[in-house]
Amino acid sequence: AGGIDRAGPGGFILGSVRRRSFPKEITMKQFEALTRKDSQPVRYLIVDDSVFARKSLAKMIESFGGHLAGEAGDGCTAITEYARTKPDIVLMDITMPQMEGIEAVERIVQEHPEARVVMVSSVGYQDNILAALQKGARHFVQKPVKPDALYEIIRYVLNDDSVAAPVGAAGESAR
């Protein structure tokens, strides 16, 4: 073979091409699994009118060790899906057809005060985020959603045992 490289399997020239090592981060980063207090996987309801956004969030929660309990494309469906699936965490878009996320949060929390809803919002909707928090959402994350940020917010919300009370409702009778 005196100086001539022969083609190996797949037509690659053996010996003359240095193998490149690719970073292991090509697939979604794996996180330490977030679990419920009973060590079971966290169950999620993802609510967004964008199928792409729902799929993206679903991949993230899977990388957190979570289980997709249900999906909804609007606030009305979110209310019925919450009652049907009883998820541990709801990831809810604010802007949707038929019923906005803010109204859906309010209705879900009225019926299920233990509901843990995290709003997912685009930039420039600070007033809507504040309104959602006042209606009972526990936290919010900004689009485009970064897995590290979502992981930390979910971890915080899971460990927050307080039952959400609409802002202004707590302590009103004490006056």
mmCIF file with all atom_site columns, N, CA and C in Angstrom, residues 45-97:
data_model
loop_
_atom_site.group_PDB
_atom_site.id
_atom_site.type_symbol
_atom_site.label_atom_id
_atom_site.label_alt_id
_atom_site.label_comp_id
_atom_site.label_asym_id
_atom_site.label_entity_id
_atom_site.label_seq_id
_atom_site.pdbx_PDB_ins_code
_atom_site.Cartn_x
_atom_site.Cartn_y
_atom_site.Cartn_z
_atom_site.occupancy
_atom_site.B_iso_or_equiv
_atom_site.pdbx_formal_charge
_atom_site.auth_seq_id
_atom_site.auth_comp_id
_atom_site.auth_asym_id
_atom_site.auth_atom_id
_atom_site.pdbx_PDB_model_num
ATOM 1   N N  . LEU A 1 45 ? -49.548 18.746 31.599 1.00 0.00 ? 45 LEU A N  1
ATOM 2   C CA . LEU A 1 45 ? -50.522 19.107 30.581 1.00 0.00 ? 45 LEU A CA 1
ATOM 3   C C  . LEU A 1 45 ? -49.911 20.293 29.836 1.00 0.00 ? 45 LEU A C  1
ATOM 4   N N  . ILE A 1 46 ? -49.763 20.164 28.519 1.00 0.00 ? 46 ILE A N  1
ATOM 5   C CA . ILE A 1 46 ? -49.176 21.234 27.716 1.00 0.00 ? 46 ILE A CA 1
ATOM 6   C C  . ILE A 1 46 ? -50.287 21.879 26.895 1.00 0.00 ? 46 ILE A C  1
ATOM 7   N N  . VAL A 1 47 ? -50.420 23.213 27.044 1.00 0.00 ? 47 VAL A N  1
ATOM 8   C CA . VAL A 1 47 ? -51.490 23.948 26.382 1.00 0.00 ? 47 VAL A CA 1
ATOM 9   C C  . VAL A 1 47 ? -50.888 25.046 25.510 1.00 0.00 ? 47 VAL A C  1
ATOM 10  N N  . ASP A 1 48 ? -51.034 24.887 24.200 1.00 0.00 ? 48 ASP A N  1
ATOM 11  C CA . ASP A 1 48 ? -50.532 25.886 23.254 1.00 0.00 ? 48 ASP A CA 1
ATOM 12  C C  . ASP A 1 48 ? -51.232 25.632 21.928 1.00 0.00 ? 48 ASP A C  1
ATOM 13  N N  . ASP A 1 49 ? -51.616 26.702 21.220 1.00 0.00 ? 49 ASP A N  1
ATOM 14  C CA . ASP A 1 49 ? -52.275 26.502 19.925 1.00 0.00 ? 49 ASP A CA 1
ATOM 15  C C  . ASP A 1 49 ? -51.289 26.081 18.848 1.00 0.00 ? 49 ASP A C  1
ATOM 16  N N  . SER A 1 50 ? -49.990 26.207 19.092 1.00 0.00 ? 50 SER A N  1
ATOM 17  C CA . SER A 1 50 ? -48.972 25.783 18.134 1.00 0.00 ? 50 SER A CA 1
ATOM 18  C C  . SER A 1 50 ? -48.553 24.338 18.410 1.00 0.00 ? 50 SER A C  1
ATOM 19  N N  . VAL A 1 51 ? -48.784 23.470 17.427 1.00 0.00 ? 51 VAL A N  1
ATOM 20  C CA . VAL A 1 51 ? -48.366 22.067 17.553 1.00 0.00 ? 51 VAL A CA 1
ATOM 21  C C  . VAL A 1 51 ? -46.854 22.000 17.742 1.00 0.00 ? 51 VAL A C  1
ATOM 22  N N  . PHE A 1 52 ? -46.124 22.836 17.006 1.00 0.00 ? 52 PHE A N  1
ATOM 23  C CA . PHE A 1 52 ? -44.662 22.870 17.129 1.00 0.00 ? 52 PHE A CA 1
ATOM 24  C C  . PHE A 1 52 ? -44.246 23.201 18.564 1.00 0.00 ? 52 PHE A C  1
ATOM 25  N N  . ALA A 1 53 ? -44.874 24.205 19.165 1.00 0.00 ? 53 ALA A N  1
ATOM 26  C CA . ALA A 1 53 ? -44.540 24.594 20.547 1.00 0.00 ? 53 ALA A CA 1
ATOM 27  C C  . ALA A 1 53 ? -44.847 23.458 21.514 1.00 0.00 ? 53 ALA A C  1
ATOM 28  N N  . ARG A 1 54 ? -45.980 22.778 21.319 1.00 0.00 ? 54 ARG A N  1
ATOM 29  C CA . ARG A 1 54 ? -46.327 21.645 22.202 1.00 0.00 ? 54 ARG A CA 1
ATOM 30  C C  . ARG A 1 54 ? -45.297 20.530 22.080 1.00 0.00 ? 54 ARG A C  1
ATOM 31  N N  . LYS A 1 55 ? -44.899 20.214 20.852 1.00 0.00 ? 55 LYS A N  1
ATOM 32  C CA . LYS A 1 55 ? -43.909 19.142 20.646 1.00 0.00 ? 55 LYS A CA 1
ATOM 33  C C  . LYS A 1 55 ? -42.563 19.521 21.267 1.00 0.00 ? 55 LYS A C  1
ATOM 34  N N  . SER A 1 56 ? -42.181 20.775 21.109 1.00 0.00 ? 56 SER A N  1
ATOM 35  C CA . SER A 1 56 ? -40.923 21.251 21.682 1.00 0.00 ? 56 SER A CA 1
ATOM 36  C C  . SER A 1 56 ? -40.944 21.153 23.211 1.00 0.00 ? 56 SER A C  1
ATOM 37  N N  . LEU A 1 57 ? -42.032 21.595 23.829 1.00 0.00 ? 57 LEU A N  1
ATOM 38  C CA . LEU A 1 57 ? -42.159 21.503 25.287 1.00 0.00 ? 57 LEU A CA 1
ATOM 39  C C  . LEU A 1 57 ? -42.203 20.037 25.743 1.00 0.00 ? 57 LEU A C  1
ATOM 40  N N  . ALA A 1 58 ? -42.868 19.182 24.963 1.00 0.00 ? 58 ALA A N  1
ATOM 41  C CA . ALA A 1 58 ? -42.947 17.764 25.308 1.00 0.00 ? 58 ALA A CA 1
ATOM 42  C C  . ALA A 1 58 ? -41.559 17.129 25.329 1.00 0.00 ? 58 ALA A C  1
ATOM 43  N N  . LYS A 1 59 ? -40.717 17.490 24.346 1.00 0.00 ? 59 LYS A N  1
ATOM 44  C CA . LYS A 1 59 ? -39.341 16.965 24.335 1.00 0.00 ? 59 LYS A CA 1
ATOM 45  C C  . LYS A 1 59 ? -38.589 17.413 25.583 1.00 0.00 ? 59 LYS A C  1
ATOM 46  N N  . MET A 1 60 ? -38.789 18.667 25.966 1.00 0.00 ? 60 MET A N  1
ATOM 47  C CA . MET A 1 60 ? -38.102 19.179 27.159 1.00 0.00 ? 60 MET A CA 1
ATOM 48  C C  . MET A 1 60 ? -38.539 18.430 28.408 1.00 0.00 ? 60 MET A C  1
ATOM 49  N N  . ILE A 1 61 ? -39.850 18.258 28.583 1.00 0.00 ? 61 ILE A N  1
ATOM 50  C CA . ILE A 1 61 ? -40.307 17.591 29.816 1.00 0.00 ? 61 ILE A CA 1
ATOM 51  C C  . ILE A 1 61 ? -39.868 16.129 29.843 1.00 0.00 ? 61 ILE A C  1
ATOM 52  N N  . GLU A 1 62 ? -39.771 15.508 28.670 1.00 0.00 ? 62 GLU A N  1
ATOM 53  C CA . GLU A 1 62 ? -39.245 14.140 28.634 1.00 0.00 ? 62 GLU A CA 1
ATOM 54  C C  . GLU A 1 62 ? -37.796 14.114 29.105 1.00 0.00 ? 62 GLU A C  1
ATOM 55  N N  . SER A 1 63 ? -37.029 15.141 28.727 1.00 0.00 ? 63 SER A N  1
ATOM 56  C CA . SER A 1 63 ? -35.626 15.195 29.150 1.00 0.00 ? 63 SER A CA 1
ATOM 57  C C  . SER A 1 63 ? -35.502 15.475 30.657 1.00 0.00 ? 63 SER A C  1
ATOM 58  N N  . PHE A 1 64 ? -36.599 15.944 31.271 1.00 0.00 ? 64 PHE A N  1
ATOM 59  C CA . PHE A 1 64 ? -36.623 16.169 32.728 1.00 0.00 ? 64 PHE A CA 1
ATOM 60  C C  . PHE A 1 64 ? -37.155 14.928 33.453 1.00 0.00 ? 64 PHE A C  1
ATOM 61  N N  . GLY A 1 65 ? -37.433 13.855 32.712 1.00 0.00 ? 65 GLY A N  1
ATOM 62  C CA . GLY A 1 65 ? -37.985 12.635 33.316 1.00 0.00 ? 65 GLY A CA 1
ATOM 63  C C  . GLY A 1 65 ? -39.487 12.692 33.477 1.00 0.00 ? 65 GLY A C  1
ATOM 64  N N  . GLY A 1 66 ? -40.144 13.660 32.830 1.00 0.00 ? 66 GLY A N  1
ATOM 65  C CA . GLY A 1 66 ? -41.584 13.842 32.985 1.00 0.00 ? 66 GLY A CA 1
ATOM 66  C C  . GLY A 1 66 ? -42.404 12.993 32.040 1.00 0.00 ? 66 GLY A C  1
ATOM 67  N N  . HIS A 1 67 ? -43.724 12.994 32.287 1.00 0.00 ? 67 HIS A N  1
ATOM 68  C CA . HIS A 1 67 ? -44.675 12.217 31.499 1.00 0.00 ? 67 HIS A CA 1
ATOM 69  C C  . HIS A 1 67 ? -45.748 13.173 30.971 1.00 0.00 ? 67 HIS A C  1
ATOM 70  N N  . LEU A 1 68 ? -46.020 13.116 29.676 1.00 0.00 ? 68 LEU A N  1
ATOM 71  C CA . LEU A 1 68 ? -47.043 13.952 29.071 1.00 0.00 ? 68 LEU A CA 1
ATOM 72  C C  . LEU A 1 68 ? -48.413 13.339 29.353 1.00 0.00 ? 68 LEU A C  1
ATOM 73  N N  . ALA A 1 69 ? -49.191 13.994 30.225 1.00 0.00 ? 69 ALA A N  1
ATOM 74  C CA . ALA A 1 69 ? -50.510 13.489 30.596 1.00 0.00 ? 69 ALA A CA 1
ATOM 75  C C  . ALA A 1 69 ? -51.571 13.915 29.585 1.00 0.00 ? 69 ALA A C  1
ATOM 76  N N  . GLY A 1 70 ? -51.356 15.084 28.944 1.00 0.00 ? 70 GLY A N  1
ATOM 77  C CA . GLY A 1 70 ? -52.335 15.557 27.980 1.00 0.00 ? 70 GLY A CA 1
ATOM 78  C C  . GLY A 1 70 ? -51.865 16.806 27.270 1.00 0.00 ? 70 GLY A C  1
ATOM 79  N N  . GLU A 1 71 ? -52.587 17.153 26.201 1.00 0.00 ? 71 GLU A N  1
ATOM 80  C CA . GLU A 1 71 ? -52.285 18.348 25.412 1.00 0.00 ? 71 GLU A CA 1
ATOM 81  C C  . GLU A 1 71 ? -53.596 19.048 25.098 1.00 0.00 ? 71 GLU A C  1
ATOM 82  N N  . ALA A 1 72 ? -53.510 20.370 24.913 1.00 0.00 ? 72 ALA A N  1
ATOM 83  C CA . ALA A 1 72 ? -54.672 21.143 24.487 1.00 0.00 ? 72 ALA A CA 1
ATOM 84  C C  . ALA A 1 72 ? -54.202 22.283 23.601 1.00 0.00 ? 72 ALA A C  1
ATOM 85  N N  . GLY A 1 73 ? -55.046 22.676 22.649 1.00 0.00 ? 73 GLY A N  1
ATOM 86  C CA . GLY A 1 73 ? -54.710 23.743 21.729 1.00 0.00 ? 73 GLY A CA 1
ATOM 87  C C  . GLY A 1 73 ? -55.408 25.052 22.032 1.00 0.00 ? 73 GLY A C  1
ATOM 88  N N  . ASP A 1 74 ? -56.245 25.060 23.084 1.00 0.00 ? 74 ASP A N  1
ATOM 89  C CA . ASP A 1 74 ? -56.930 26.286 23.474 1.00 0.00 ? 74 ASP A CA 1
ATOM 90  C C  . ASP A 1 74 ? -57.346 26.182 24.948 1.00 0.00 ? 74 ASP A C  1
ATOM 91  N N  . GLY A 1 75 ? -57.774 27.311 25.499 1.00 0.00 ? 75 GLY A N  1
ATOM 92  C CA . GLY A 1 75 ? -58.120 27.367 26.914 1.00 0.00 ? 75 GLY A CA 1
ATOM 93  C C  . GLY A 1 75 ? -59.311 26.501 27.302 1.00 0.00 ? 75 GLY A C  1
ATOM 94  N N  . CYS A 1 76 ? -60.328 26.417 26.428 1.00 0.00 ? 76 CYS A N  1
ATOM 95  C CA . CYS A 1 76 ? -61.508 25.591 26.735 1.00 0.00 ? 76 CYS A CA 1
ATOM 96  C C  . CYS A 1 76 ? -61.109 24.126 26.898 1.00 0.00 ? 76 CYS A C  1
ATOM 97  N N  . THR A 1 77 ? -60.323 23.641 25.957 1.00 0.00 ? 77 THR A N  1
ATOM 98  C CA . THR A 1 77 ? -59.871 22.249 26.016 1.00 0.00 ? 77 THR A CA 1
ATOM 99  C C  . THR A 1 77 ? -58.962 22.041 27.224 1.00 0.00 ? 77 THR A C  1
ATOM 100 N N  . ALA A 1 78 ? -58.180 23.066 27.578 1.00 0.00 ? 78 ALA A N  1
ATOM 101 C CA . ALA A 1 78 ? -57.287 22.970 28.743 1.00 0.00 ? 78 ALA A CA 1
ATOM 102 C C  . ALA A 1 78 ? -58.077 22.679 30.016 1.00 0.00 ? 78 ALA A C  1
ATOM 103 N N  . ILE A 1 79 ? -59.217 23.331 30.170 1.00 0.00 ? 79 ILE A N  1
ATOM 104 C CA . ILE A 1 79 ? -60.040 23.149 31.373 1.00 0.00 ? 79 ILE A CA 1
ATOM 105 C C  . ILE A 1 79 ? -60.531 21.702 31.468 1.00 0.00 ? 79 ILE A C  1
ATOM 106 N N  . THR A 1 80 ? -61.050 21.164 30.362 1.00 0.00 ? 80 THR A N  1
ATOM 107 C CA . THR A 1 80 ? -61.554 19.787 30.392 1.00 0.00 ? 80 THR A CA 1
ATOM 108 C C  . THR A 1 80 ? -60.407 18.780 30.525 1.00 0.00 ? 80 THR A C  1
ATOM 109 N N  . GLU A 1 81 ? -59.284 19.056 29.859 1.00 0.00 ? 81 GLU A N  1
ATOM 110 C CA . GLU A 1 81 ? -58.129 18.154 29.971 1.00 0.00 ? 81 GLU A CA 1
ATOM 111 C C  . GLU A 1 81 ? -57.548 18.162 31.383 1.00 0.00 ? 81 GLU A C  1
ATOM 112 N N  . TYR A 1 82 ? -57.556 19.315 32.045 1.00 0.00 ? 82 TYR A N  1
ATOM 113 C CA . TYR A 1 82 ? -57.055 19.364 33.420 1.00 0.00 ? 82 TYR A CA 1
ATOM 114 C C  . TYR A 1 82 ? -57.910 18.462 34.307 1.00 0.00 ? 82 TYR A C  1
ATOM 115 N N  . ALA A 1 83 ? -59.232 18.596 34.194 1.00 0.00 ? 83 ALA A N  1
ATOM 116 C CA . ALA A 1 83 ? -60.142 17.780 35.011 1.00 0.00 ? 83 ALA A CA 1
ATOM 117 C C  . ALA A 1 83 ? -59.976 16.291 34.703 1.00 0.00 ? 83 ALA A C  1
ATOM 118 N N  . ARG A 1 84 ? -59.734 15.959 33.438 1.00 0.00 ? 84 ARG A N  1
ATOM 119 C CA . ARG A 1 84 ? -59.597 14.556 33.024 1.00 0.00 ? 84 ARG A CA 1
ATOM 120 C C  . ARG A 1 84 ? -58.273 13.951 33.469 1.00 0.00 ? 84 ARG A C  1
ATOM 121 N N  . THR A 1 85 ? -57.167 14.719 33.324 1.00 0.00 ? 85 THR A N  1
ATOM 122 C CA . THR A 1 85 ? -55.840 14.138 33.540 1.00 0.00 ? 85 THR A CA 1
ATOM 123 C C  . THR A 1 85 ? -55.243 14.421 34.912 1.00 0.00 ? 85 THR A C  1
ATOM 124 N N  . LYS A 1 86 ? -55.721 15.458 35.608 1.00 0.00 ? 86 LYS A N  1
ATOM 125 C CA . LYS A 1 86 ? -55.180 15.865 36.921 1.00 0.00 ? 86 LYS A CA 1
ATOM 126 C C  . LYS A 1 86 ? -53.643 15.907 36.908 1.00 0.00 ? 86 LYS A C  1
ATOM 127 N N  . PRO A 1 87 ? -53.061 16.760 36.050 1.00 0.00 ? 87 PRO A N  1
ATOM 128 C CA . PRO A 1 87 ? -51.592 16.817 35.946 1.00 0.00 ? 87 PRO A CA 1
ATOM 129 C C  . PRO A 1 87 ? -50.958 17.489 37.162 1.00 0.00 ? 87 PRO A C  1
ATOM 130 N N  . ASP A 1 88 ? -49.668 17.282 37.329 1.00 0.00 ? 88 ASP A N  1
ATOM 131 C CA . ASP A 1 88 ? -48.919 17.942 38.409 1.00 0.00 ? 88 ASP A CA 1
ATOM 132 C C  . ASP A 1 88 ? -48.555 19.369 38.010 1.00 0.00 ? 88 ASP A C  1
ATOM 133 N N  . ILE A 1 89 ? -48.280 19.571 36.724 1.00 0.00 ? 89 ILE A N  1
ATOM 134 C CA . ILE A 1 89 ? -47.867 20.880 36.194 1.00 0.00 ? 89 ILE A CA 1
ATOM 135 C C  . ILE A 1 89 ? -48.593 21.126 34.877 1.00 0.00 ? 89 ILE A C  1
ATOM 136 N N  . VAL A 1 90 ? -49.055 22.362 34.695 1.00 0.00 ? 90 VAL A N  1
ATOM 137 C CA . VAL A 1 90 ? -49.621 22.789 33.410 1.00 0.00 ? 90 VAL A CA 1
ATOM 138 C C  . VAL A 1 90 ? -48.678 23.834 32.821 1.00 0.00 ? 90 VAL A C  1
ATOM 139 N N  . LEU A 1 91 ? -48.278 23.650 31.579 1.00 0.00 ? 91 LEU A N  1
ATOM 140 C CA . LEU A 1 91 ? -47.517 24.655 30.840 1.00 0.00 ? 91 LEU A CA 1
ATOM 141 C C  . LEU A 1 91 ? -48.505 25.277 29.867 1.00 0.00 ? 91 LEU A C  1
ATOM 142 N N  . MET A 1 92 ? -48.849 26.567 30.077 1.00 0.00 ? 92 MET A N  1
ATOM 143 C CA . MET A 1 92 ? -49.936 27.197 29.335 1.00 0.00 ? 92 MET A CA 1
ATOM 144 C C  . MET A 1 92 ? -49.495 28.453 28.604 1.00 0.00 ? 92 MET A C  1
ATOM 145 N N  . ASP A 1 93 ? -49.766 28.459 27.295 1.00 0.00 ? 93 ASP A N  1
ATOM 146 C CA . ASP A 1 93 ? -49.544 29.644 26.476 1.00 0.00 ? 93 ASP A CA 1
ATOM 147 C C  . ASP A 1 93 ? -50.573 30.699 26.882 1.00 0.00 ? 93 ASP A C  1
ATOM 148 N N  . ILE A 1 94 ? -50.234 31.965 26.693 1.00 0.00 ? 94 ILE A N  1
ATOM 149 C CA . ILE A 1 94 ? -51.171 33.032 27.034 1.00 0.00 ? 94 ILE A CA 1
ATOM 150 C C  . ILE A 1 94 ? -52.112 33.319 25.868 1.00 0.00 ? 94 ILE A C  1
ATOM 151 N N  . THR A 1 95 ? -51.571 33.463 24.670 1.00 0.00 ? 95 THR A N  1
ATOM 152 C CA . THR A 1 95 ? -52.367 33.878 23.520 1.00 0.00 ? 95 THR A CA 1
ATOM 153 C C  . THR A 1 95 ? -52.826 32.661 22.726 1.00 0.00 ? 95 THR A C  1
ATOM 154 N N  . MET A 1 96 ? -54.142 32.384 22.791 1.00 0.00 ? 96 MET A N  1
ATOM 155 C CA . MET A 1 96 ? -54.714 31.235 22.084 1.00 0.00 ? 96 MET A CA 1
ATOM 156 C C  . MET A 1 96 ? -56.108 31.574 21.592 1.00 0.00 ? 96 MET A C  1
ATOM 157 N N  . PRO A 1 97 ? -56.602 30.830 20.585 1.00 0.00 ? 97 PRO A N  1
ATOM 158 C CA . PRO A 1 97 ? -57.972 31.065 20.100 1.00 0.00 ? 97 PRO A CA 1
ATOM 159 C C  . PRO A 1 97 ? -59.008 30.520 21.095 1.00 0.00 ? 97 PRO A C  1
#
